[in-house]
mmCIF file of C-alpha atoms and ligand atoms in Angstrom:
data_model
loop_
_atom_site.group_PDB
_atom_site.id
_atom_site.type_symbol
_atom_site.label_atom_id
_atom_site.label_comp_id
_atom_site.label_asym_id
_atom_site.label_seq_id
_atom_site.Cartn_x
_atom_site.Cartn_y
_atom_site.Cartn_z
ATOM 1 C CA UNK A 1 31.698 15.996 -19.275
ATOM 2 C CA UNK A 2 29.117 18.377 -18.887
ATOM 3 C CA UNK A 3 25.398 17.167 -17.814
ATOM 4 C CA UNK A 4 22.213 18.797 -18.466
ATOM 5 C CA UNK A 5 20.476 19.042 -15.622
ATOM 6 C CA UNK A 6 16.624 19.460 -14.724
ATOM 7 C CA UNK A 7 14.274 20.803 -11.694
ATOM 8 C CA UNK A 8 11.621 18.620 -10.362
ATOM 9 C CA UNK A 9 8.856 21.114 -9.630
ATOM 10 C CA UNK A 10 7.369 20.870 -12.811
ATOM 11 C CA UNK A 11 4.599 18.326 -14.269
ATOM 12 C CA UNK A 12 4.940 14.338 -13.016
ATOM 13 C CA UNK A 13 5.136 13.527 -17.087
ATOM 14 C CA UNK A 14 8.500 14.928 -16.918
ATOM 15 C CA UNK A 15 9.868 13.258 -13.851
ATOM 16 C CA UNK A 16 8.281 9.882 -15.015
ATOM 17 C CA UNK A 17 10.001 10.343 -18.225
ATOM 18 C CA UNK A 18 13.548 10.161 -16.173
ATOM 19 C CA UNK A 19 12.350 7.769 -13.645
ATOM 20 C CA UNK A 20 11.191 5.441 -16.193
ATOM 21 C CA UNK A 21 14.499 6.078 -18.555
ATOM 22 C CA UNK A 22 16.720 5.806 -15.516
ATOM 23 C CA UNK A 23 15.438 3.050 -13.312
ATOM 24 C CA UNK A 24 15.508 -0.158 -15.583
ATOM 25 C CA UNK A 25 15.508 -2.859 -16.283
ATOM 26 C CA UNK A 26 12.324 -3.242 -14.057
ATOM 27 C CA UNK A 27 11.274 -6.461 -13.009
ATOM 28 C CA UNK A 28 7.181 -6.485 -13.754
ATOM 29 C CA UNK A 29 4.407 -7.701 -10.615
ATOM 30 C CA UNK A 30 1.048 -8.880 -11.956
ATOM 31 C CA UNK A 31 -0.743 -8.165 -9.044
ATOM 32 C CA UNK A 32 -4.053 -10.381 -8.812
ATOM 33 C CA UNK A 33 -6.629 -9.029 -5.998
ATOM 34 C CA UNK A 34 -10.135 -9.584 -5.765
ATOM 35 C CA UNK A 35 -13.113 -6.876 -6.334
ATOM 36 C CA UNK A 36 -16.287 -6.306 -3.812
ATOM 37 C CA UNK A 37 -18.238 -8.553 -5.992
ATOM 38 C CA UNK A 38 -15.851 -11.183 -5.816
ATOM 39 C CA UNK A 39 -14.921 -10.682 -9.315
ATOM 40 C CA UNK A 40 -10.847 -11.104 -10.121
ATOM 41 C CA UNK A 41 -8.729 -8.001 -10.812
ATOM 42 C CA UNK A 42 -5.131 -8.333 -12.127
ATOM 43 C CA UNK A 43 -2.479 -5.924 -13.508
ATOM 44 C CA UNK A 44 0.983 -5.046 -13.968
ATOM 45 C CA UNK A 45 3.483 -2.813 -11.915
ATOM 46 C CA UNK A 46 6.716 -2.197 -12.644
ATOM 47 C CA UNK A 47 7.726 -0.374 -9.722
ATOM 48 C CA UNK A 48 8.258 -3.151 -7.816
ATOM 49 C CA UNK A 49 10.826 -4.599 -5.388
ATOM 50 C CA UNK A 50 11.703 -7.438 -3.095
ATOM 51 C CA UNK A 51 12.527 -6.136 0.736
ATOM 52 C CA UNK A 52 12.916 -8.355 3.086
ATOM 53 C CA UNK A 53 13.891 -12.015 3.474
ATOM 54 C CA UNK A 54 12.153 -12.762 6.661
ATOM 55 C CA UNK A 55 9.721 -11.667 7.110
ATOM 56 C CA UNK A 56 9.881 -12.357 3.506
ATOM 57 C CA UNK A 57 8.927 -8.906 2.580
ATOM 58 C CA UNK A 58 8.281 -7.144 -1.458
ATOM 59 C CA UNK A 59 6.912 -3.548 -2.190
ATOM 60 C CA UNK A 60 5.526 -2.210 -5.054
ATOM 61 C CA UNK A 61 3.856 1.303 -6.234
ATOM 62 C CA UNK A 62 1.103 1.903 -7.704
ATOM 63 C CA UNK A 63 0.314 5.724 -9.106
ATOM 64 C CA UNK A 64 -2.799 7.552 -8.921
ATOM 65 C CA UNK A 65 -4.211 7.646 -11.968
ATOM 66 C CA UNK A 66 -2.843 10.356 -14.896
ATOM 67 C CA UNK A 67 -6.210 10.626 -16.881
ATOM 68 C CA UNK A 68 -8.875 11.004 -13.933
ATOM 69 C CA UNK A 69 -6.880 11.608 -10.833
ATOM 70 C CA UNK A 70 -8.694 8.414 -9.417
ATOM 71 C CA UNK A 71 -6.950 5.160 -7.160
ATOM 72 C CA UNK A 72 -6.466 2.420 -9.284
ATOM 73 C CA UNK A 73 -8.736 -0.782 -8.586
ATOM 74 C CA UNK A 74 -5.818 -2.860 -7.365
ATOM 75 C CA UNK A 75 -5.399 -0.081 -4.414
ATOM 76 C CA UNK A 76 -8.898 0.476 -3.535
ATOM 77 C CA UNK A 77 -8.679 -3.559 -3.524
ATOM 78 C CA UNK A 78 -5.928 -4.209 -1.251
ATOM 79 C CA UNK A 79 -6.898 -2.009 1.309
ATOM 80 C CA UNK A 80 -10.369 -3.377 1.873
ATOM 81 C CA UNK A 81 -9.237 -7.122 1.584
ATOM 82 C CA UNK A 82 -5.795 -6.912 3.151
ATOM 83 C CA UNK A 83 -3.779 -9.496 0.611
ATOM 84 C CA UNK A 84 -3.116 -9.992 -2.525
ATOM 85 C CA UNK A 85 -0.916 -11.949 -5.100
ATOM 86 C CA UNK A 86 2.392 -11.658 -7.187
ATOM 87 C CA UNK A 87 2.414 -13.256 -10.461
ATOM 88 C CA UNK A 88 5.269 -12.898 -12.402
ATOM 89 C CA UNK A 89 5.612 -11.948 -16.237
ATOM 90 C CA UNK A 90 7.538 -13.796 -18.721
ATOM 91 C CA UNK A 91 8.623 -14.200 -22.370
ATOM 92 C CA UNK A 92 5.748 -16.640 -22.622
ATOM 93 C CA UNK A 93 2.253 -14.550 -20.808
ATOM 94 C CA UNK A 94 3.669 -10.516 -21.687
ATOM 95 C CA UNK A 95 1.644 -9.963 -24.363
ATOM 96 C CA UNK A 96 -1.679 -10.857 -22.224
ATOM 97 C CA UNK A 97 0.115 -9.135 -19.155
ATOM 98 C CA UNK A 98 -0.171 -5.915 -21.291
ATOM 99 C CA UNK A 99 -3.178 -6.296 -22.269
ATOM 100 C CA UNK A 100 -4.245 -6.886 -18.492
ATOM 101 C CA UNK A 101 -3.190 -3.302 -17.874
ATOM 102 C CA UNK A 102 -6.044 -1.888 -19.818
ATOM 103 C CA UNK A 103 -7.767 0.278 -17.398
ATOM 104 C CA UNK A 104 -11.206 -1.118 -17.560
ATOM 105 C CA UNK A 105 -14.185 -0.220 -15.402
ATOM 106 C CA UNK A 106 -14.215 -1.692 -11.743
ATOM 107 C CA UNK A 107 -15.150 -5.143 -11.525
ATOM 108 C CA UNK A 108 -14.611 -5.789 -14.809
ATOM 109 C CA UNK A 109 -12.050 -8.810 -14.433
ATOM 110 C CA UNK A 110 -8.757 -8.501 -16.103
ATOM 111 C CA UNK A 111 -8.223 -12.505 -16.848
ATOM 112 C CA UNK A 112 -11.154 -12.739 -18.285
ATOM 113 C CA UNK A 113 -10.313 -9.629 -20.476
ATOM 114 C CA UNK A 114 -7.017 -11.371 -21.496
ATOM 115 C CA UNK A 115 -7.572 -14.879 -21.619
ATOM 116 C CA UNK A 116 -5.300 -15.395 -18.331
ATOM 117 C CA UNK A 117 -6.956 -18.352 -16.302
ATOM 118 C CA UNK A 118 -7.129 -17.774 -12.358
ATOM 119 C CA UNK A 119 -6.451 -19.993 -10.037
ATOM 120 C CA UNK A 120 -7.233 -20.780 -6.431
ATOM 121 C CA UNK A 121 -4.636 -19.401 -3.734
ATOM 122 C CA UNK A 122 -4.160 -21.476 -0.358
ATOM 123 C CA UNK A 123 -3.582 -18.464 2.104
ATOM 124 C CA UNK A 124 -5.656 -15.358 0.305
ATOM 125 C CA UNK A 125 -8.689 -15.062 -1.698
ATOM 126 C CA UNK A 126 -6.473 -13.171 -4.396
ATOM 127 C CA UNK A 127 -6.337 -16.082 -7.471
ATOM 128 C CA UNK A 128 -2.686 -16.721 -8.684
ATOM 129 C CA UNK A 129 -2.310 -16.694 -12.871
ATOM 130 C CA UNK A 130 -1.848 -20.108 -14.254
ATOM 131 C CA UNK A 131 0.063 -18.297 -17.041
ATOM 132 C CA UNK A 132 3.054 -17.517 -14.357
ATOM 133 C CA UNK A 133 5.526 -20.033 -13.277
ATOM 134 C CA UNK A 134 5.758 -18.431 -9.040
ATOM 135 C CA UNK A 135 3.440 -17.151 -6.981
ATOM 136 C CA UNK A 136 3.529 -15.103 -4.012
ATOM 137 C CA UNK A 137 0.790 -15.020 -1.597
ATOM 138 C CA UNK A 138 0.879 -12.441 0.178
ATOM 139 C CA UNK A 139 -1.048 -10.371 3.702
ATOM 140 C CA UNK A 140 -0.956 -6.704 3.211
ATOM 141 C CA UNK A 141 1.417 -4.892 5.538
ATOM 142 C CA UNK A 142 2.223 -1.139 4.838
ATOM 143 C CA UNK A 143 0.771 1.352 2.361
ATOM 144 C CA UNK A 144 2.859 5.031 2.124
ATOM 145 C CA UNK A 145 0.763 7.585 0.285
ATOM 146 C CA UNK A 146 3.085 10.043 -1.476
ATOM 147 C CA UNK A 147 -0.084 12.636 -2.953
ATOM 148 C CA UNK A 148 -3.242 12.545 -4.190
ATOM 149 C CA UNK A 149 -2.887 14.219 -7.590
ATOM 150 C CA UNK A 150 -2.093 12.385 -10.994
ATOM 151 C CA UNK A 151 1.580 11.042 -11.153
ATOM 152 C CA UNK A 152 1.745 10.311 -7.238
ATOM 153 C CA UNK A 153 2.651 7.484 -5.965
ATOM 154 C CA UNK A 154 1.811 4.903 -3.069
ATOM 155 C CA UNK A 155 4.407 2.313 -1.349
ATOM 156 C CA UNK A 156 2.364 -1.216 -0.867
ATOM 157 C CA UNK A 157 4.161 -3.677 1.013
ATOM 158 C CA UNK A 158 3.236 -7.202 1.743
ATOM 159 C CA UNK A 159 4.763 -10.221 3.286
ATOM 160 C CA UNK A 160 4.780 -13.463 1.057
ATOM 161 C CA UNK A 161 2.939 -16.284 3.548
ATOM 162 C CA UNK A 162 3.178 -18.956 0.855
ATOM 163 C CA UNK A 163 5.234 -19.219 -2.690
ATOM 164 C CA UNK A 164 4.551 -21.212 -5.555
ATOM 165 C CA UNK A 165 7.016 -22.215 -7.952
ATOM 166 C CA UNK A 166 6.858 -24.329 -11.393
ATOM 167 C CA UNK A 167 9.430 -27.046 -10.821
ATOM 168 C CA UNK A 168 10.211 -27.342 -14.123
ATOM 169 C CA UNK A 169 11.909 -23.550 -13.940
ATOM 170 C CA UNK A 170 14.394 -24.860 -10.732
ATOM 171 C CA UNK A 171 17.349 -26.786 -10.597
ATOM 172 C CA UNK A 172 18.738 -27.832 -7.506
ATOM 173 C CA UNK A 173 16.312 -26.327 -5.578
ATOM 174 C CA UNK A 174 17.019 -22.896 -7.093
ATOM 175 C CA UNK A 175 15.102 -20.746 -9.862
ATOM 176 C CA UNK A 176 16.928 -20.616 -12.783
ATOM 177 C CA UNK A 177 16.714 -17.600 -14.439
ATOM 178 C CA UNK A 178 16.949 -18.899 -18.314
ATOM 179 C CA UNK A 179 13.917 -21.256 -17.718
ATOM 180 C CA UNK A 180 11.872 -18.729 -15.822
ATOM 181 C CA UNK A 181 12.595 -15.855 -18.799
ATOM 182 C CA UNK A 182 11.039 -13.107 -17.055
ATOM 183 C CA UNK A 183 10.341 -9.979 -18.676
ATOM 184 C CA UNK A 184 11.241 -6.568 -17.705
ATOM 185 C CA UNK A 185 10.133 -3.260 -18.201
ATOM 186 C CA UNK A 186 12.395 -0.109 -19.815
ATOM 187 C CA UNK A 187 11.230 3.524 -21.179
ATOM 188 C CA UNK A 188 8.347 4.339 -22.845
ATOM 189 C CA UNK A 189 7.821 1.395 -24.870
ATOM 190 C CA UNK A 190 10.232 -0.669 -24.114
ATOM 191 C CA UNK A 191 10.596 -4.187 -22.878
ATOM 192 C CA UNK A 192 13.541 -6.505 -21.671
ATOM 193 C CA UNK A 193 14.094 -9.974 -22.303
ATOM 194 C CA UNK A 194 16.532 -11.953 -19.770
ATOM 195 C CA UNK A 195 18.135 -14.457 -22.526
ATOM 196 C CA UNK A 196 21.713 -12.467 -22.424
ATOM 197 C CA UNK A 197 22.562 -13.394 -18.797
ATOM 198 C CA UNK A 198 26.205 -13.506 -17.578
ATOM 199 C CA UNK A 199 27.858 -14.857 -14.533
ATOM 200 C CA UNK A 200 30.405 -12.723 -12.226
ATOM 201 C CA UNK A 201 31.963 -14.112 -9.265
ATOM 202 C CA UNK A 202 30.978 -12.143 -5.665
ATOM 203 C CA UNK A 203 33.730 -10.931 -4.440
ATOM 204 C CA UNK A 204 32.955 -10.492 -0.661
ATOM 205 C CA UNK A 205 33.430 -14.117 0.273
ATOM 206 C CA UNK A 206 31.823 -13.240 3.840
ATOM 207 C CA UNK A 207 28.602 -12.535 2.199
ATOM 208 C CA UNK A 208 25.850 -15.048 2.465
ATOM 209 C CA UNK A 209 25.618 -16.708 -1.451
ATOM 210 C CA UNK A 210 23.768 -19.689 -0.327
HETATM 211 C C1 FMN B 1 4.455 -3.534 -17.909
HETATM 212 C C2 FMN B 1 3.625 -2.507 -17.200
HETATM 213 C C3 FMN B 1 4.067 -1.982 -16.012
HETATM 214 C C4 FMN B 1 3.294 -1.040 -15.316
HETATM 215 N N1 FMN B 1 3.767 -0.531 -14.148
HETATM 216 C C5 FMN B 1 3.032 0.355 -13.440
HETATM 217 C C6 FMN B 1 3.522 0.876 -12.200
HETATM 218 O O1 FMN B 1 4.606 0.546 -11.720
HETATM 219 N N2 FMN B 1 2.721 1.759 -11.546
HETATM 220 C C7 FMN B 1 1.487 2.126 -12.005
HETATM 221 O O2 FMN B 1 0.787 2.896 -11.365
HETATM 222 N N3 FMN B 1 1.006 1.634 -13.173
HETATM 223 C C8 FMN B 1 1.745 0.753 -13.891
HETATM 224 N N4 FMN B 1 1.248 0.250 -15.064
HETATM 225 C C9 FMN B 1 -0.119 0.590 -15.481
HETATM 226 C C10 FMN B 1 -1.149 -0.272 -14.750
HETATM 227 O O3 FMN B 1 -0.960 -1.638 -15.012
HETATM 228 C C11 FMN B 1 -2.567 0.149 -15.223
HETATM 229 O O4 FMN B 1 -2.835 1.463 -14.797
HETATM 230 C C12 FMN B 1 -3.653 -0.799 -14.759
HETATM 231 O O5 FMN B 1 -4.825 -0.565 -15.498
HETATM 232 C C13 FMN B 1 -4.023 -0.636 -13.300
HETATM 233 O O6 FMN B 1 -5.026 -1.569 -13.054
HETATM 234 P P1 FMN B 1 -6.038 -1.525 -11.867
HETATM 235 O O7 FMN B 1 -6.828 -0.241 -11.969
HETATM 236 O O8 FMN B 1 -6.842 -2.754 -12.103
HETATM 237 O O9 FMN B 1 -5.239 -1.593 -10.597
HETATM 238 C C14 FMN B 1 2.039 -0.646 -15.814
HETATM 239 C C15 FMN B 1 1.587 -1.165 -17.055
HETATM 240 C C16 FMN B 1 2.379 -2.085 -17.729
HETATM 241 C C17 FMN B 1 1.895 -2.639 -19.041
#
C-alpha cells in the first residue's frame, strides 16, 4: 500500500483536521466551572481522557481559541478556582451540549443559554448538569501549556473527590453502557452513538476485570 503522507509545520487547521479524523470515537466532558461573578459556565471537550484510578485521576484539553487567539472561559476559570466538574453527554442532553459550546461572552452562563439546569455539587462550587446521569467532582491538579497561539493546546488534569451516578443507568453496581448512551465525538461534524456495542472476552486472565 502506499500512504500519503504530510508535514506538521504548517497551519493547526490542518493537523486538527487529522487529529480530529484519526482520534475517534471521542468520549465528550461537559465541563461545568464557575465565573468571578459567581455566574455558571459549562461546555464541551472532546479531548478528554480518564488517567488514573487512584488517585482517581481524568485529563482533558482545552485549545486556545482559533478566532481571537484568547483562553477559553473554562481555563481562565479553573485556574483561579482550582475545581471543576465532569458532566457527561448522552443521546438524551447532546443537542443542548452543543449548543452549550457557543462561545458566548464571559459570564454569560451556558445553562442558562441552553436550558441545562445546574445543580449544587458537595465538594466544589462547580454545579453538576441535571441533564447528565454521573458526575465527577473534581480539585484541579496539573495544567501543561503546549503554546499560546490559535490551535494550541493545554493538558488539565483533575482528581475526581466525589462521583455521582444515576442508579437507574447501573446494574450490579456497574454502569451499563446501553442505559447511560453516551455520545461521542468524530470529524468535522460528526457524532457517535453507543447503541451498536459488542462484547469480547479479555484474554489476559491475570489482568484485573473486576
Ligand atoms: C462536542 C464538542 C466537543 C468539543 N471539544 C473541544 C475540545 O476538545 N477542545 C476545545 O478547545 N474545544 C472543544 N470544543 C469547543 C468548545 O466547547 C467551545 O470553544 C466552548 O465555547 C468553550 O467554552 P468556554 O469558553 O466557556 O470554555 C468542543 C465543542 C463541541 C460541540
Amino acid at each position: 500500500m502506499s500512504y500519503q503522507s504530510f508535514d506538521t509545520n504548517g497551519a493547526f487547521a490542518e493537523n486538527y483536521k487529522f487529529l480530529i479524523g484519526s482520534i475517534l470515537p471521542r468520549p465528550i466532558a461537559v465541563i461545568s466551572t464557575r465565573n468571578i461573578d459567581g455566574s455558571n459556565n459549562l461546555a464541551p471537550f472532546s479531548f478528554f481522557t480518564a488517567i488514573s484510578a487512584k488517585p482517581m485521576i481524568v485529563a482533558f484539553a482545552p485549545m486556545i481559541r482559533s478566532k481571537d487567539g484568547s483562553r477559553k472561559d473554562t481555563v481562565i476559570n479553573i485556574e483561579r478556582e482550582k475545581e471543576f466538574v465532569v458532566n457527561f453527554c448522552t443521546i438524551q442532553n447532546f443537542e443542548k451540549v452543543n449548543q452549550a459550546s457557543t462561545e458566548l461572552p464571559y459570564g454569560e452562563d451556558e445553562f442558562d443559554f441552553a436550558g441545562l439546569t445546574p445543580i449544587d455539587s458537595l465538594l466544589v462550587k462547580a454545579k453538576r448538569l441535571a441533564q447528565s446521569p454521573v458526575h465527577f467532582e473534581c480539585k484541579f491538579r496539573d495544567m501543561l501549556c503546549y503554546g499560546t497561539t490559535p490551535g494550541s493546546g493545554s493538558l488539565i488534569t483533575g482528581e475526581v473527590v466525589k462521583i455521582h451516578v444515576d442508579p437507574s443507568i447501573m446494574k450490579e453496581g456497574k454502569i451499563q453502557t446501553q442505559l447511560f448512551q453516551p455520545v461521542g465525538r468524530g470529524a468535522g461534524n460528526d457524532w457517535f452513538k453507543t447503541d451498536s456495542v459488542f462484547e469480547l472476552e479479555r484474554l489476559m486472565k491475570t489482568q484485573i476485570q473486576k
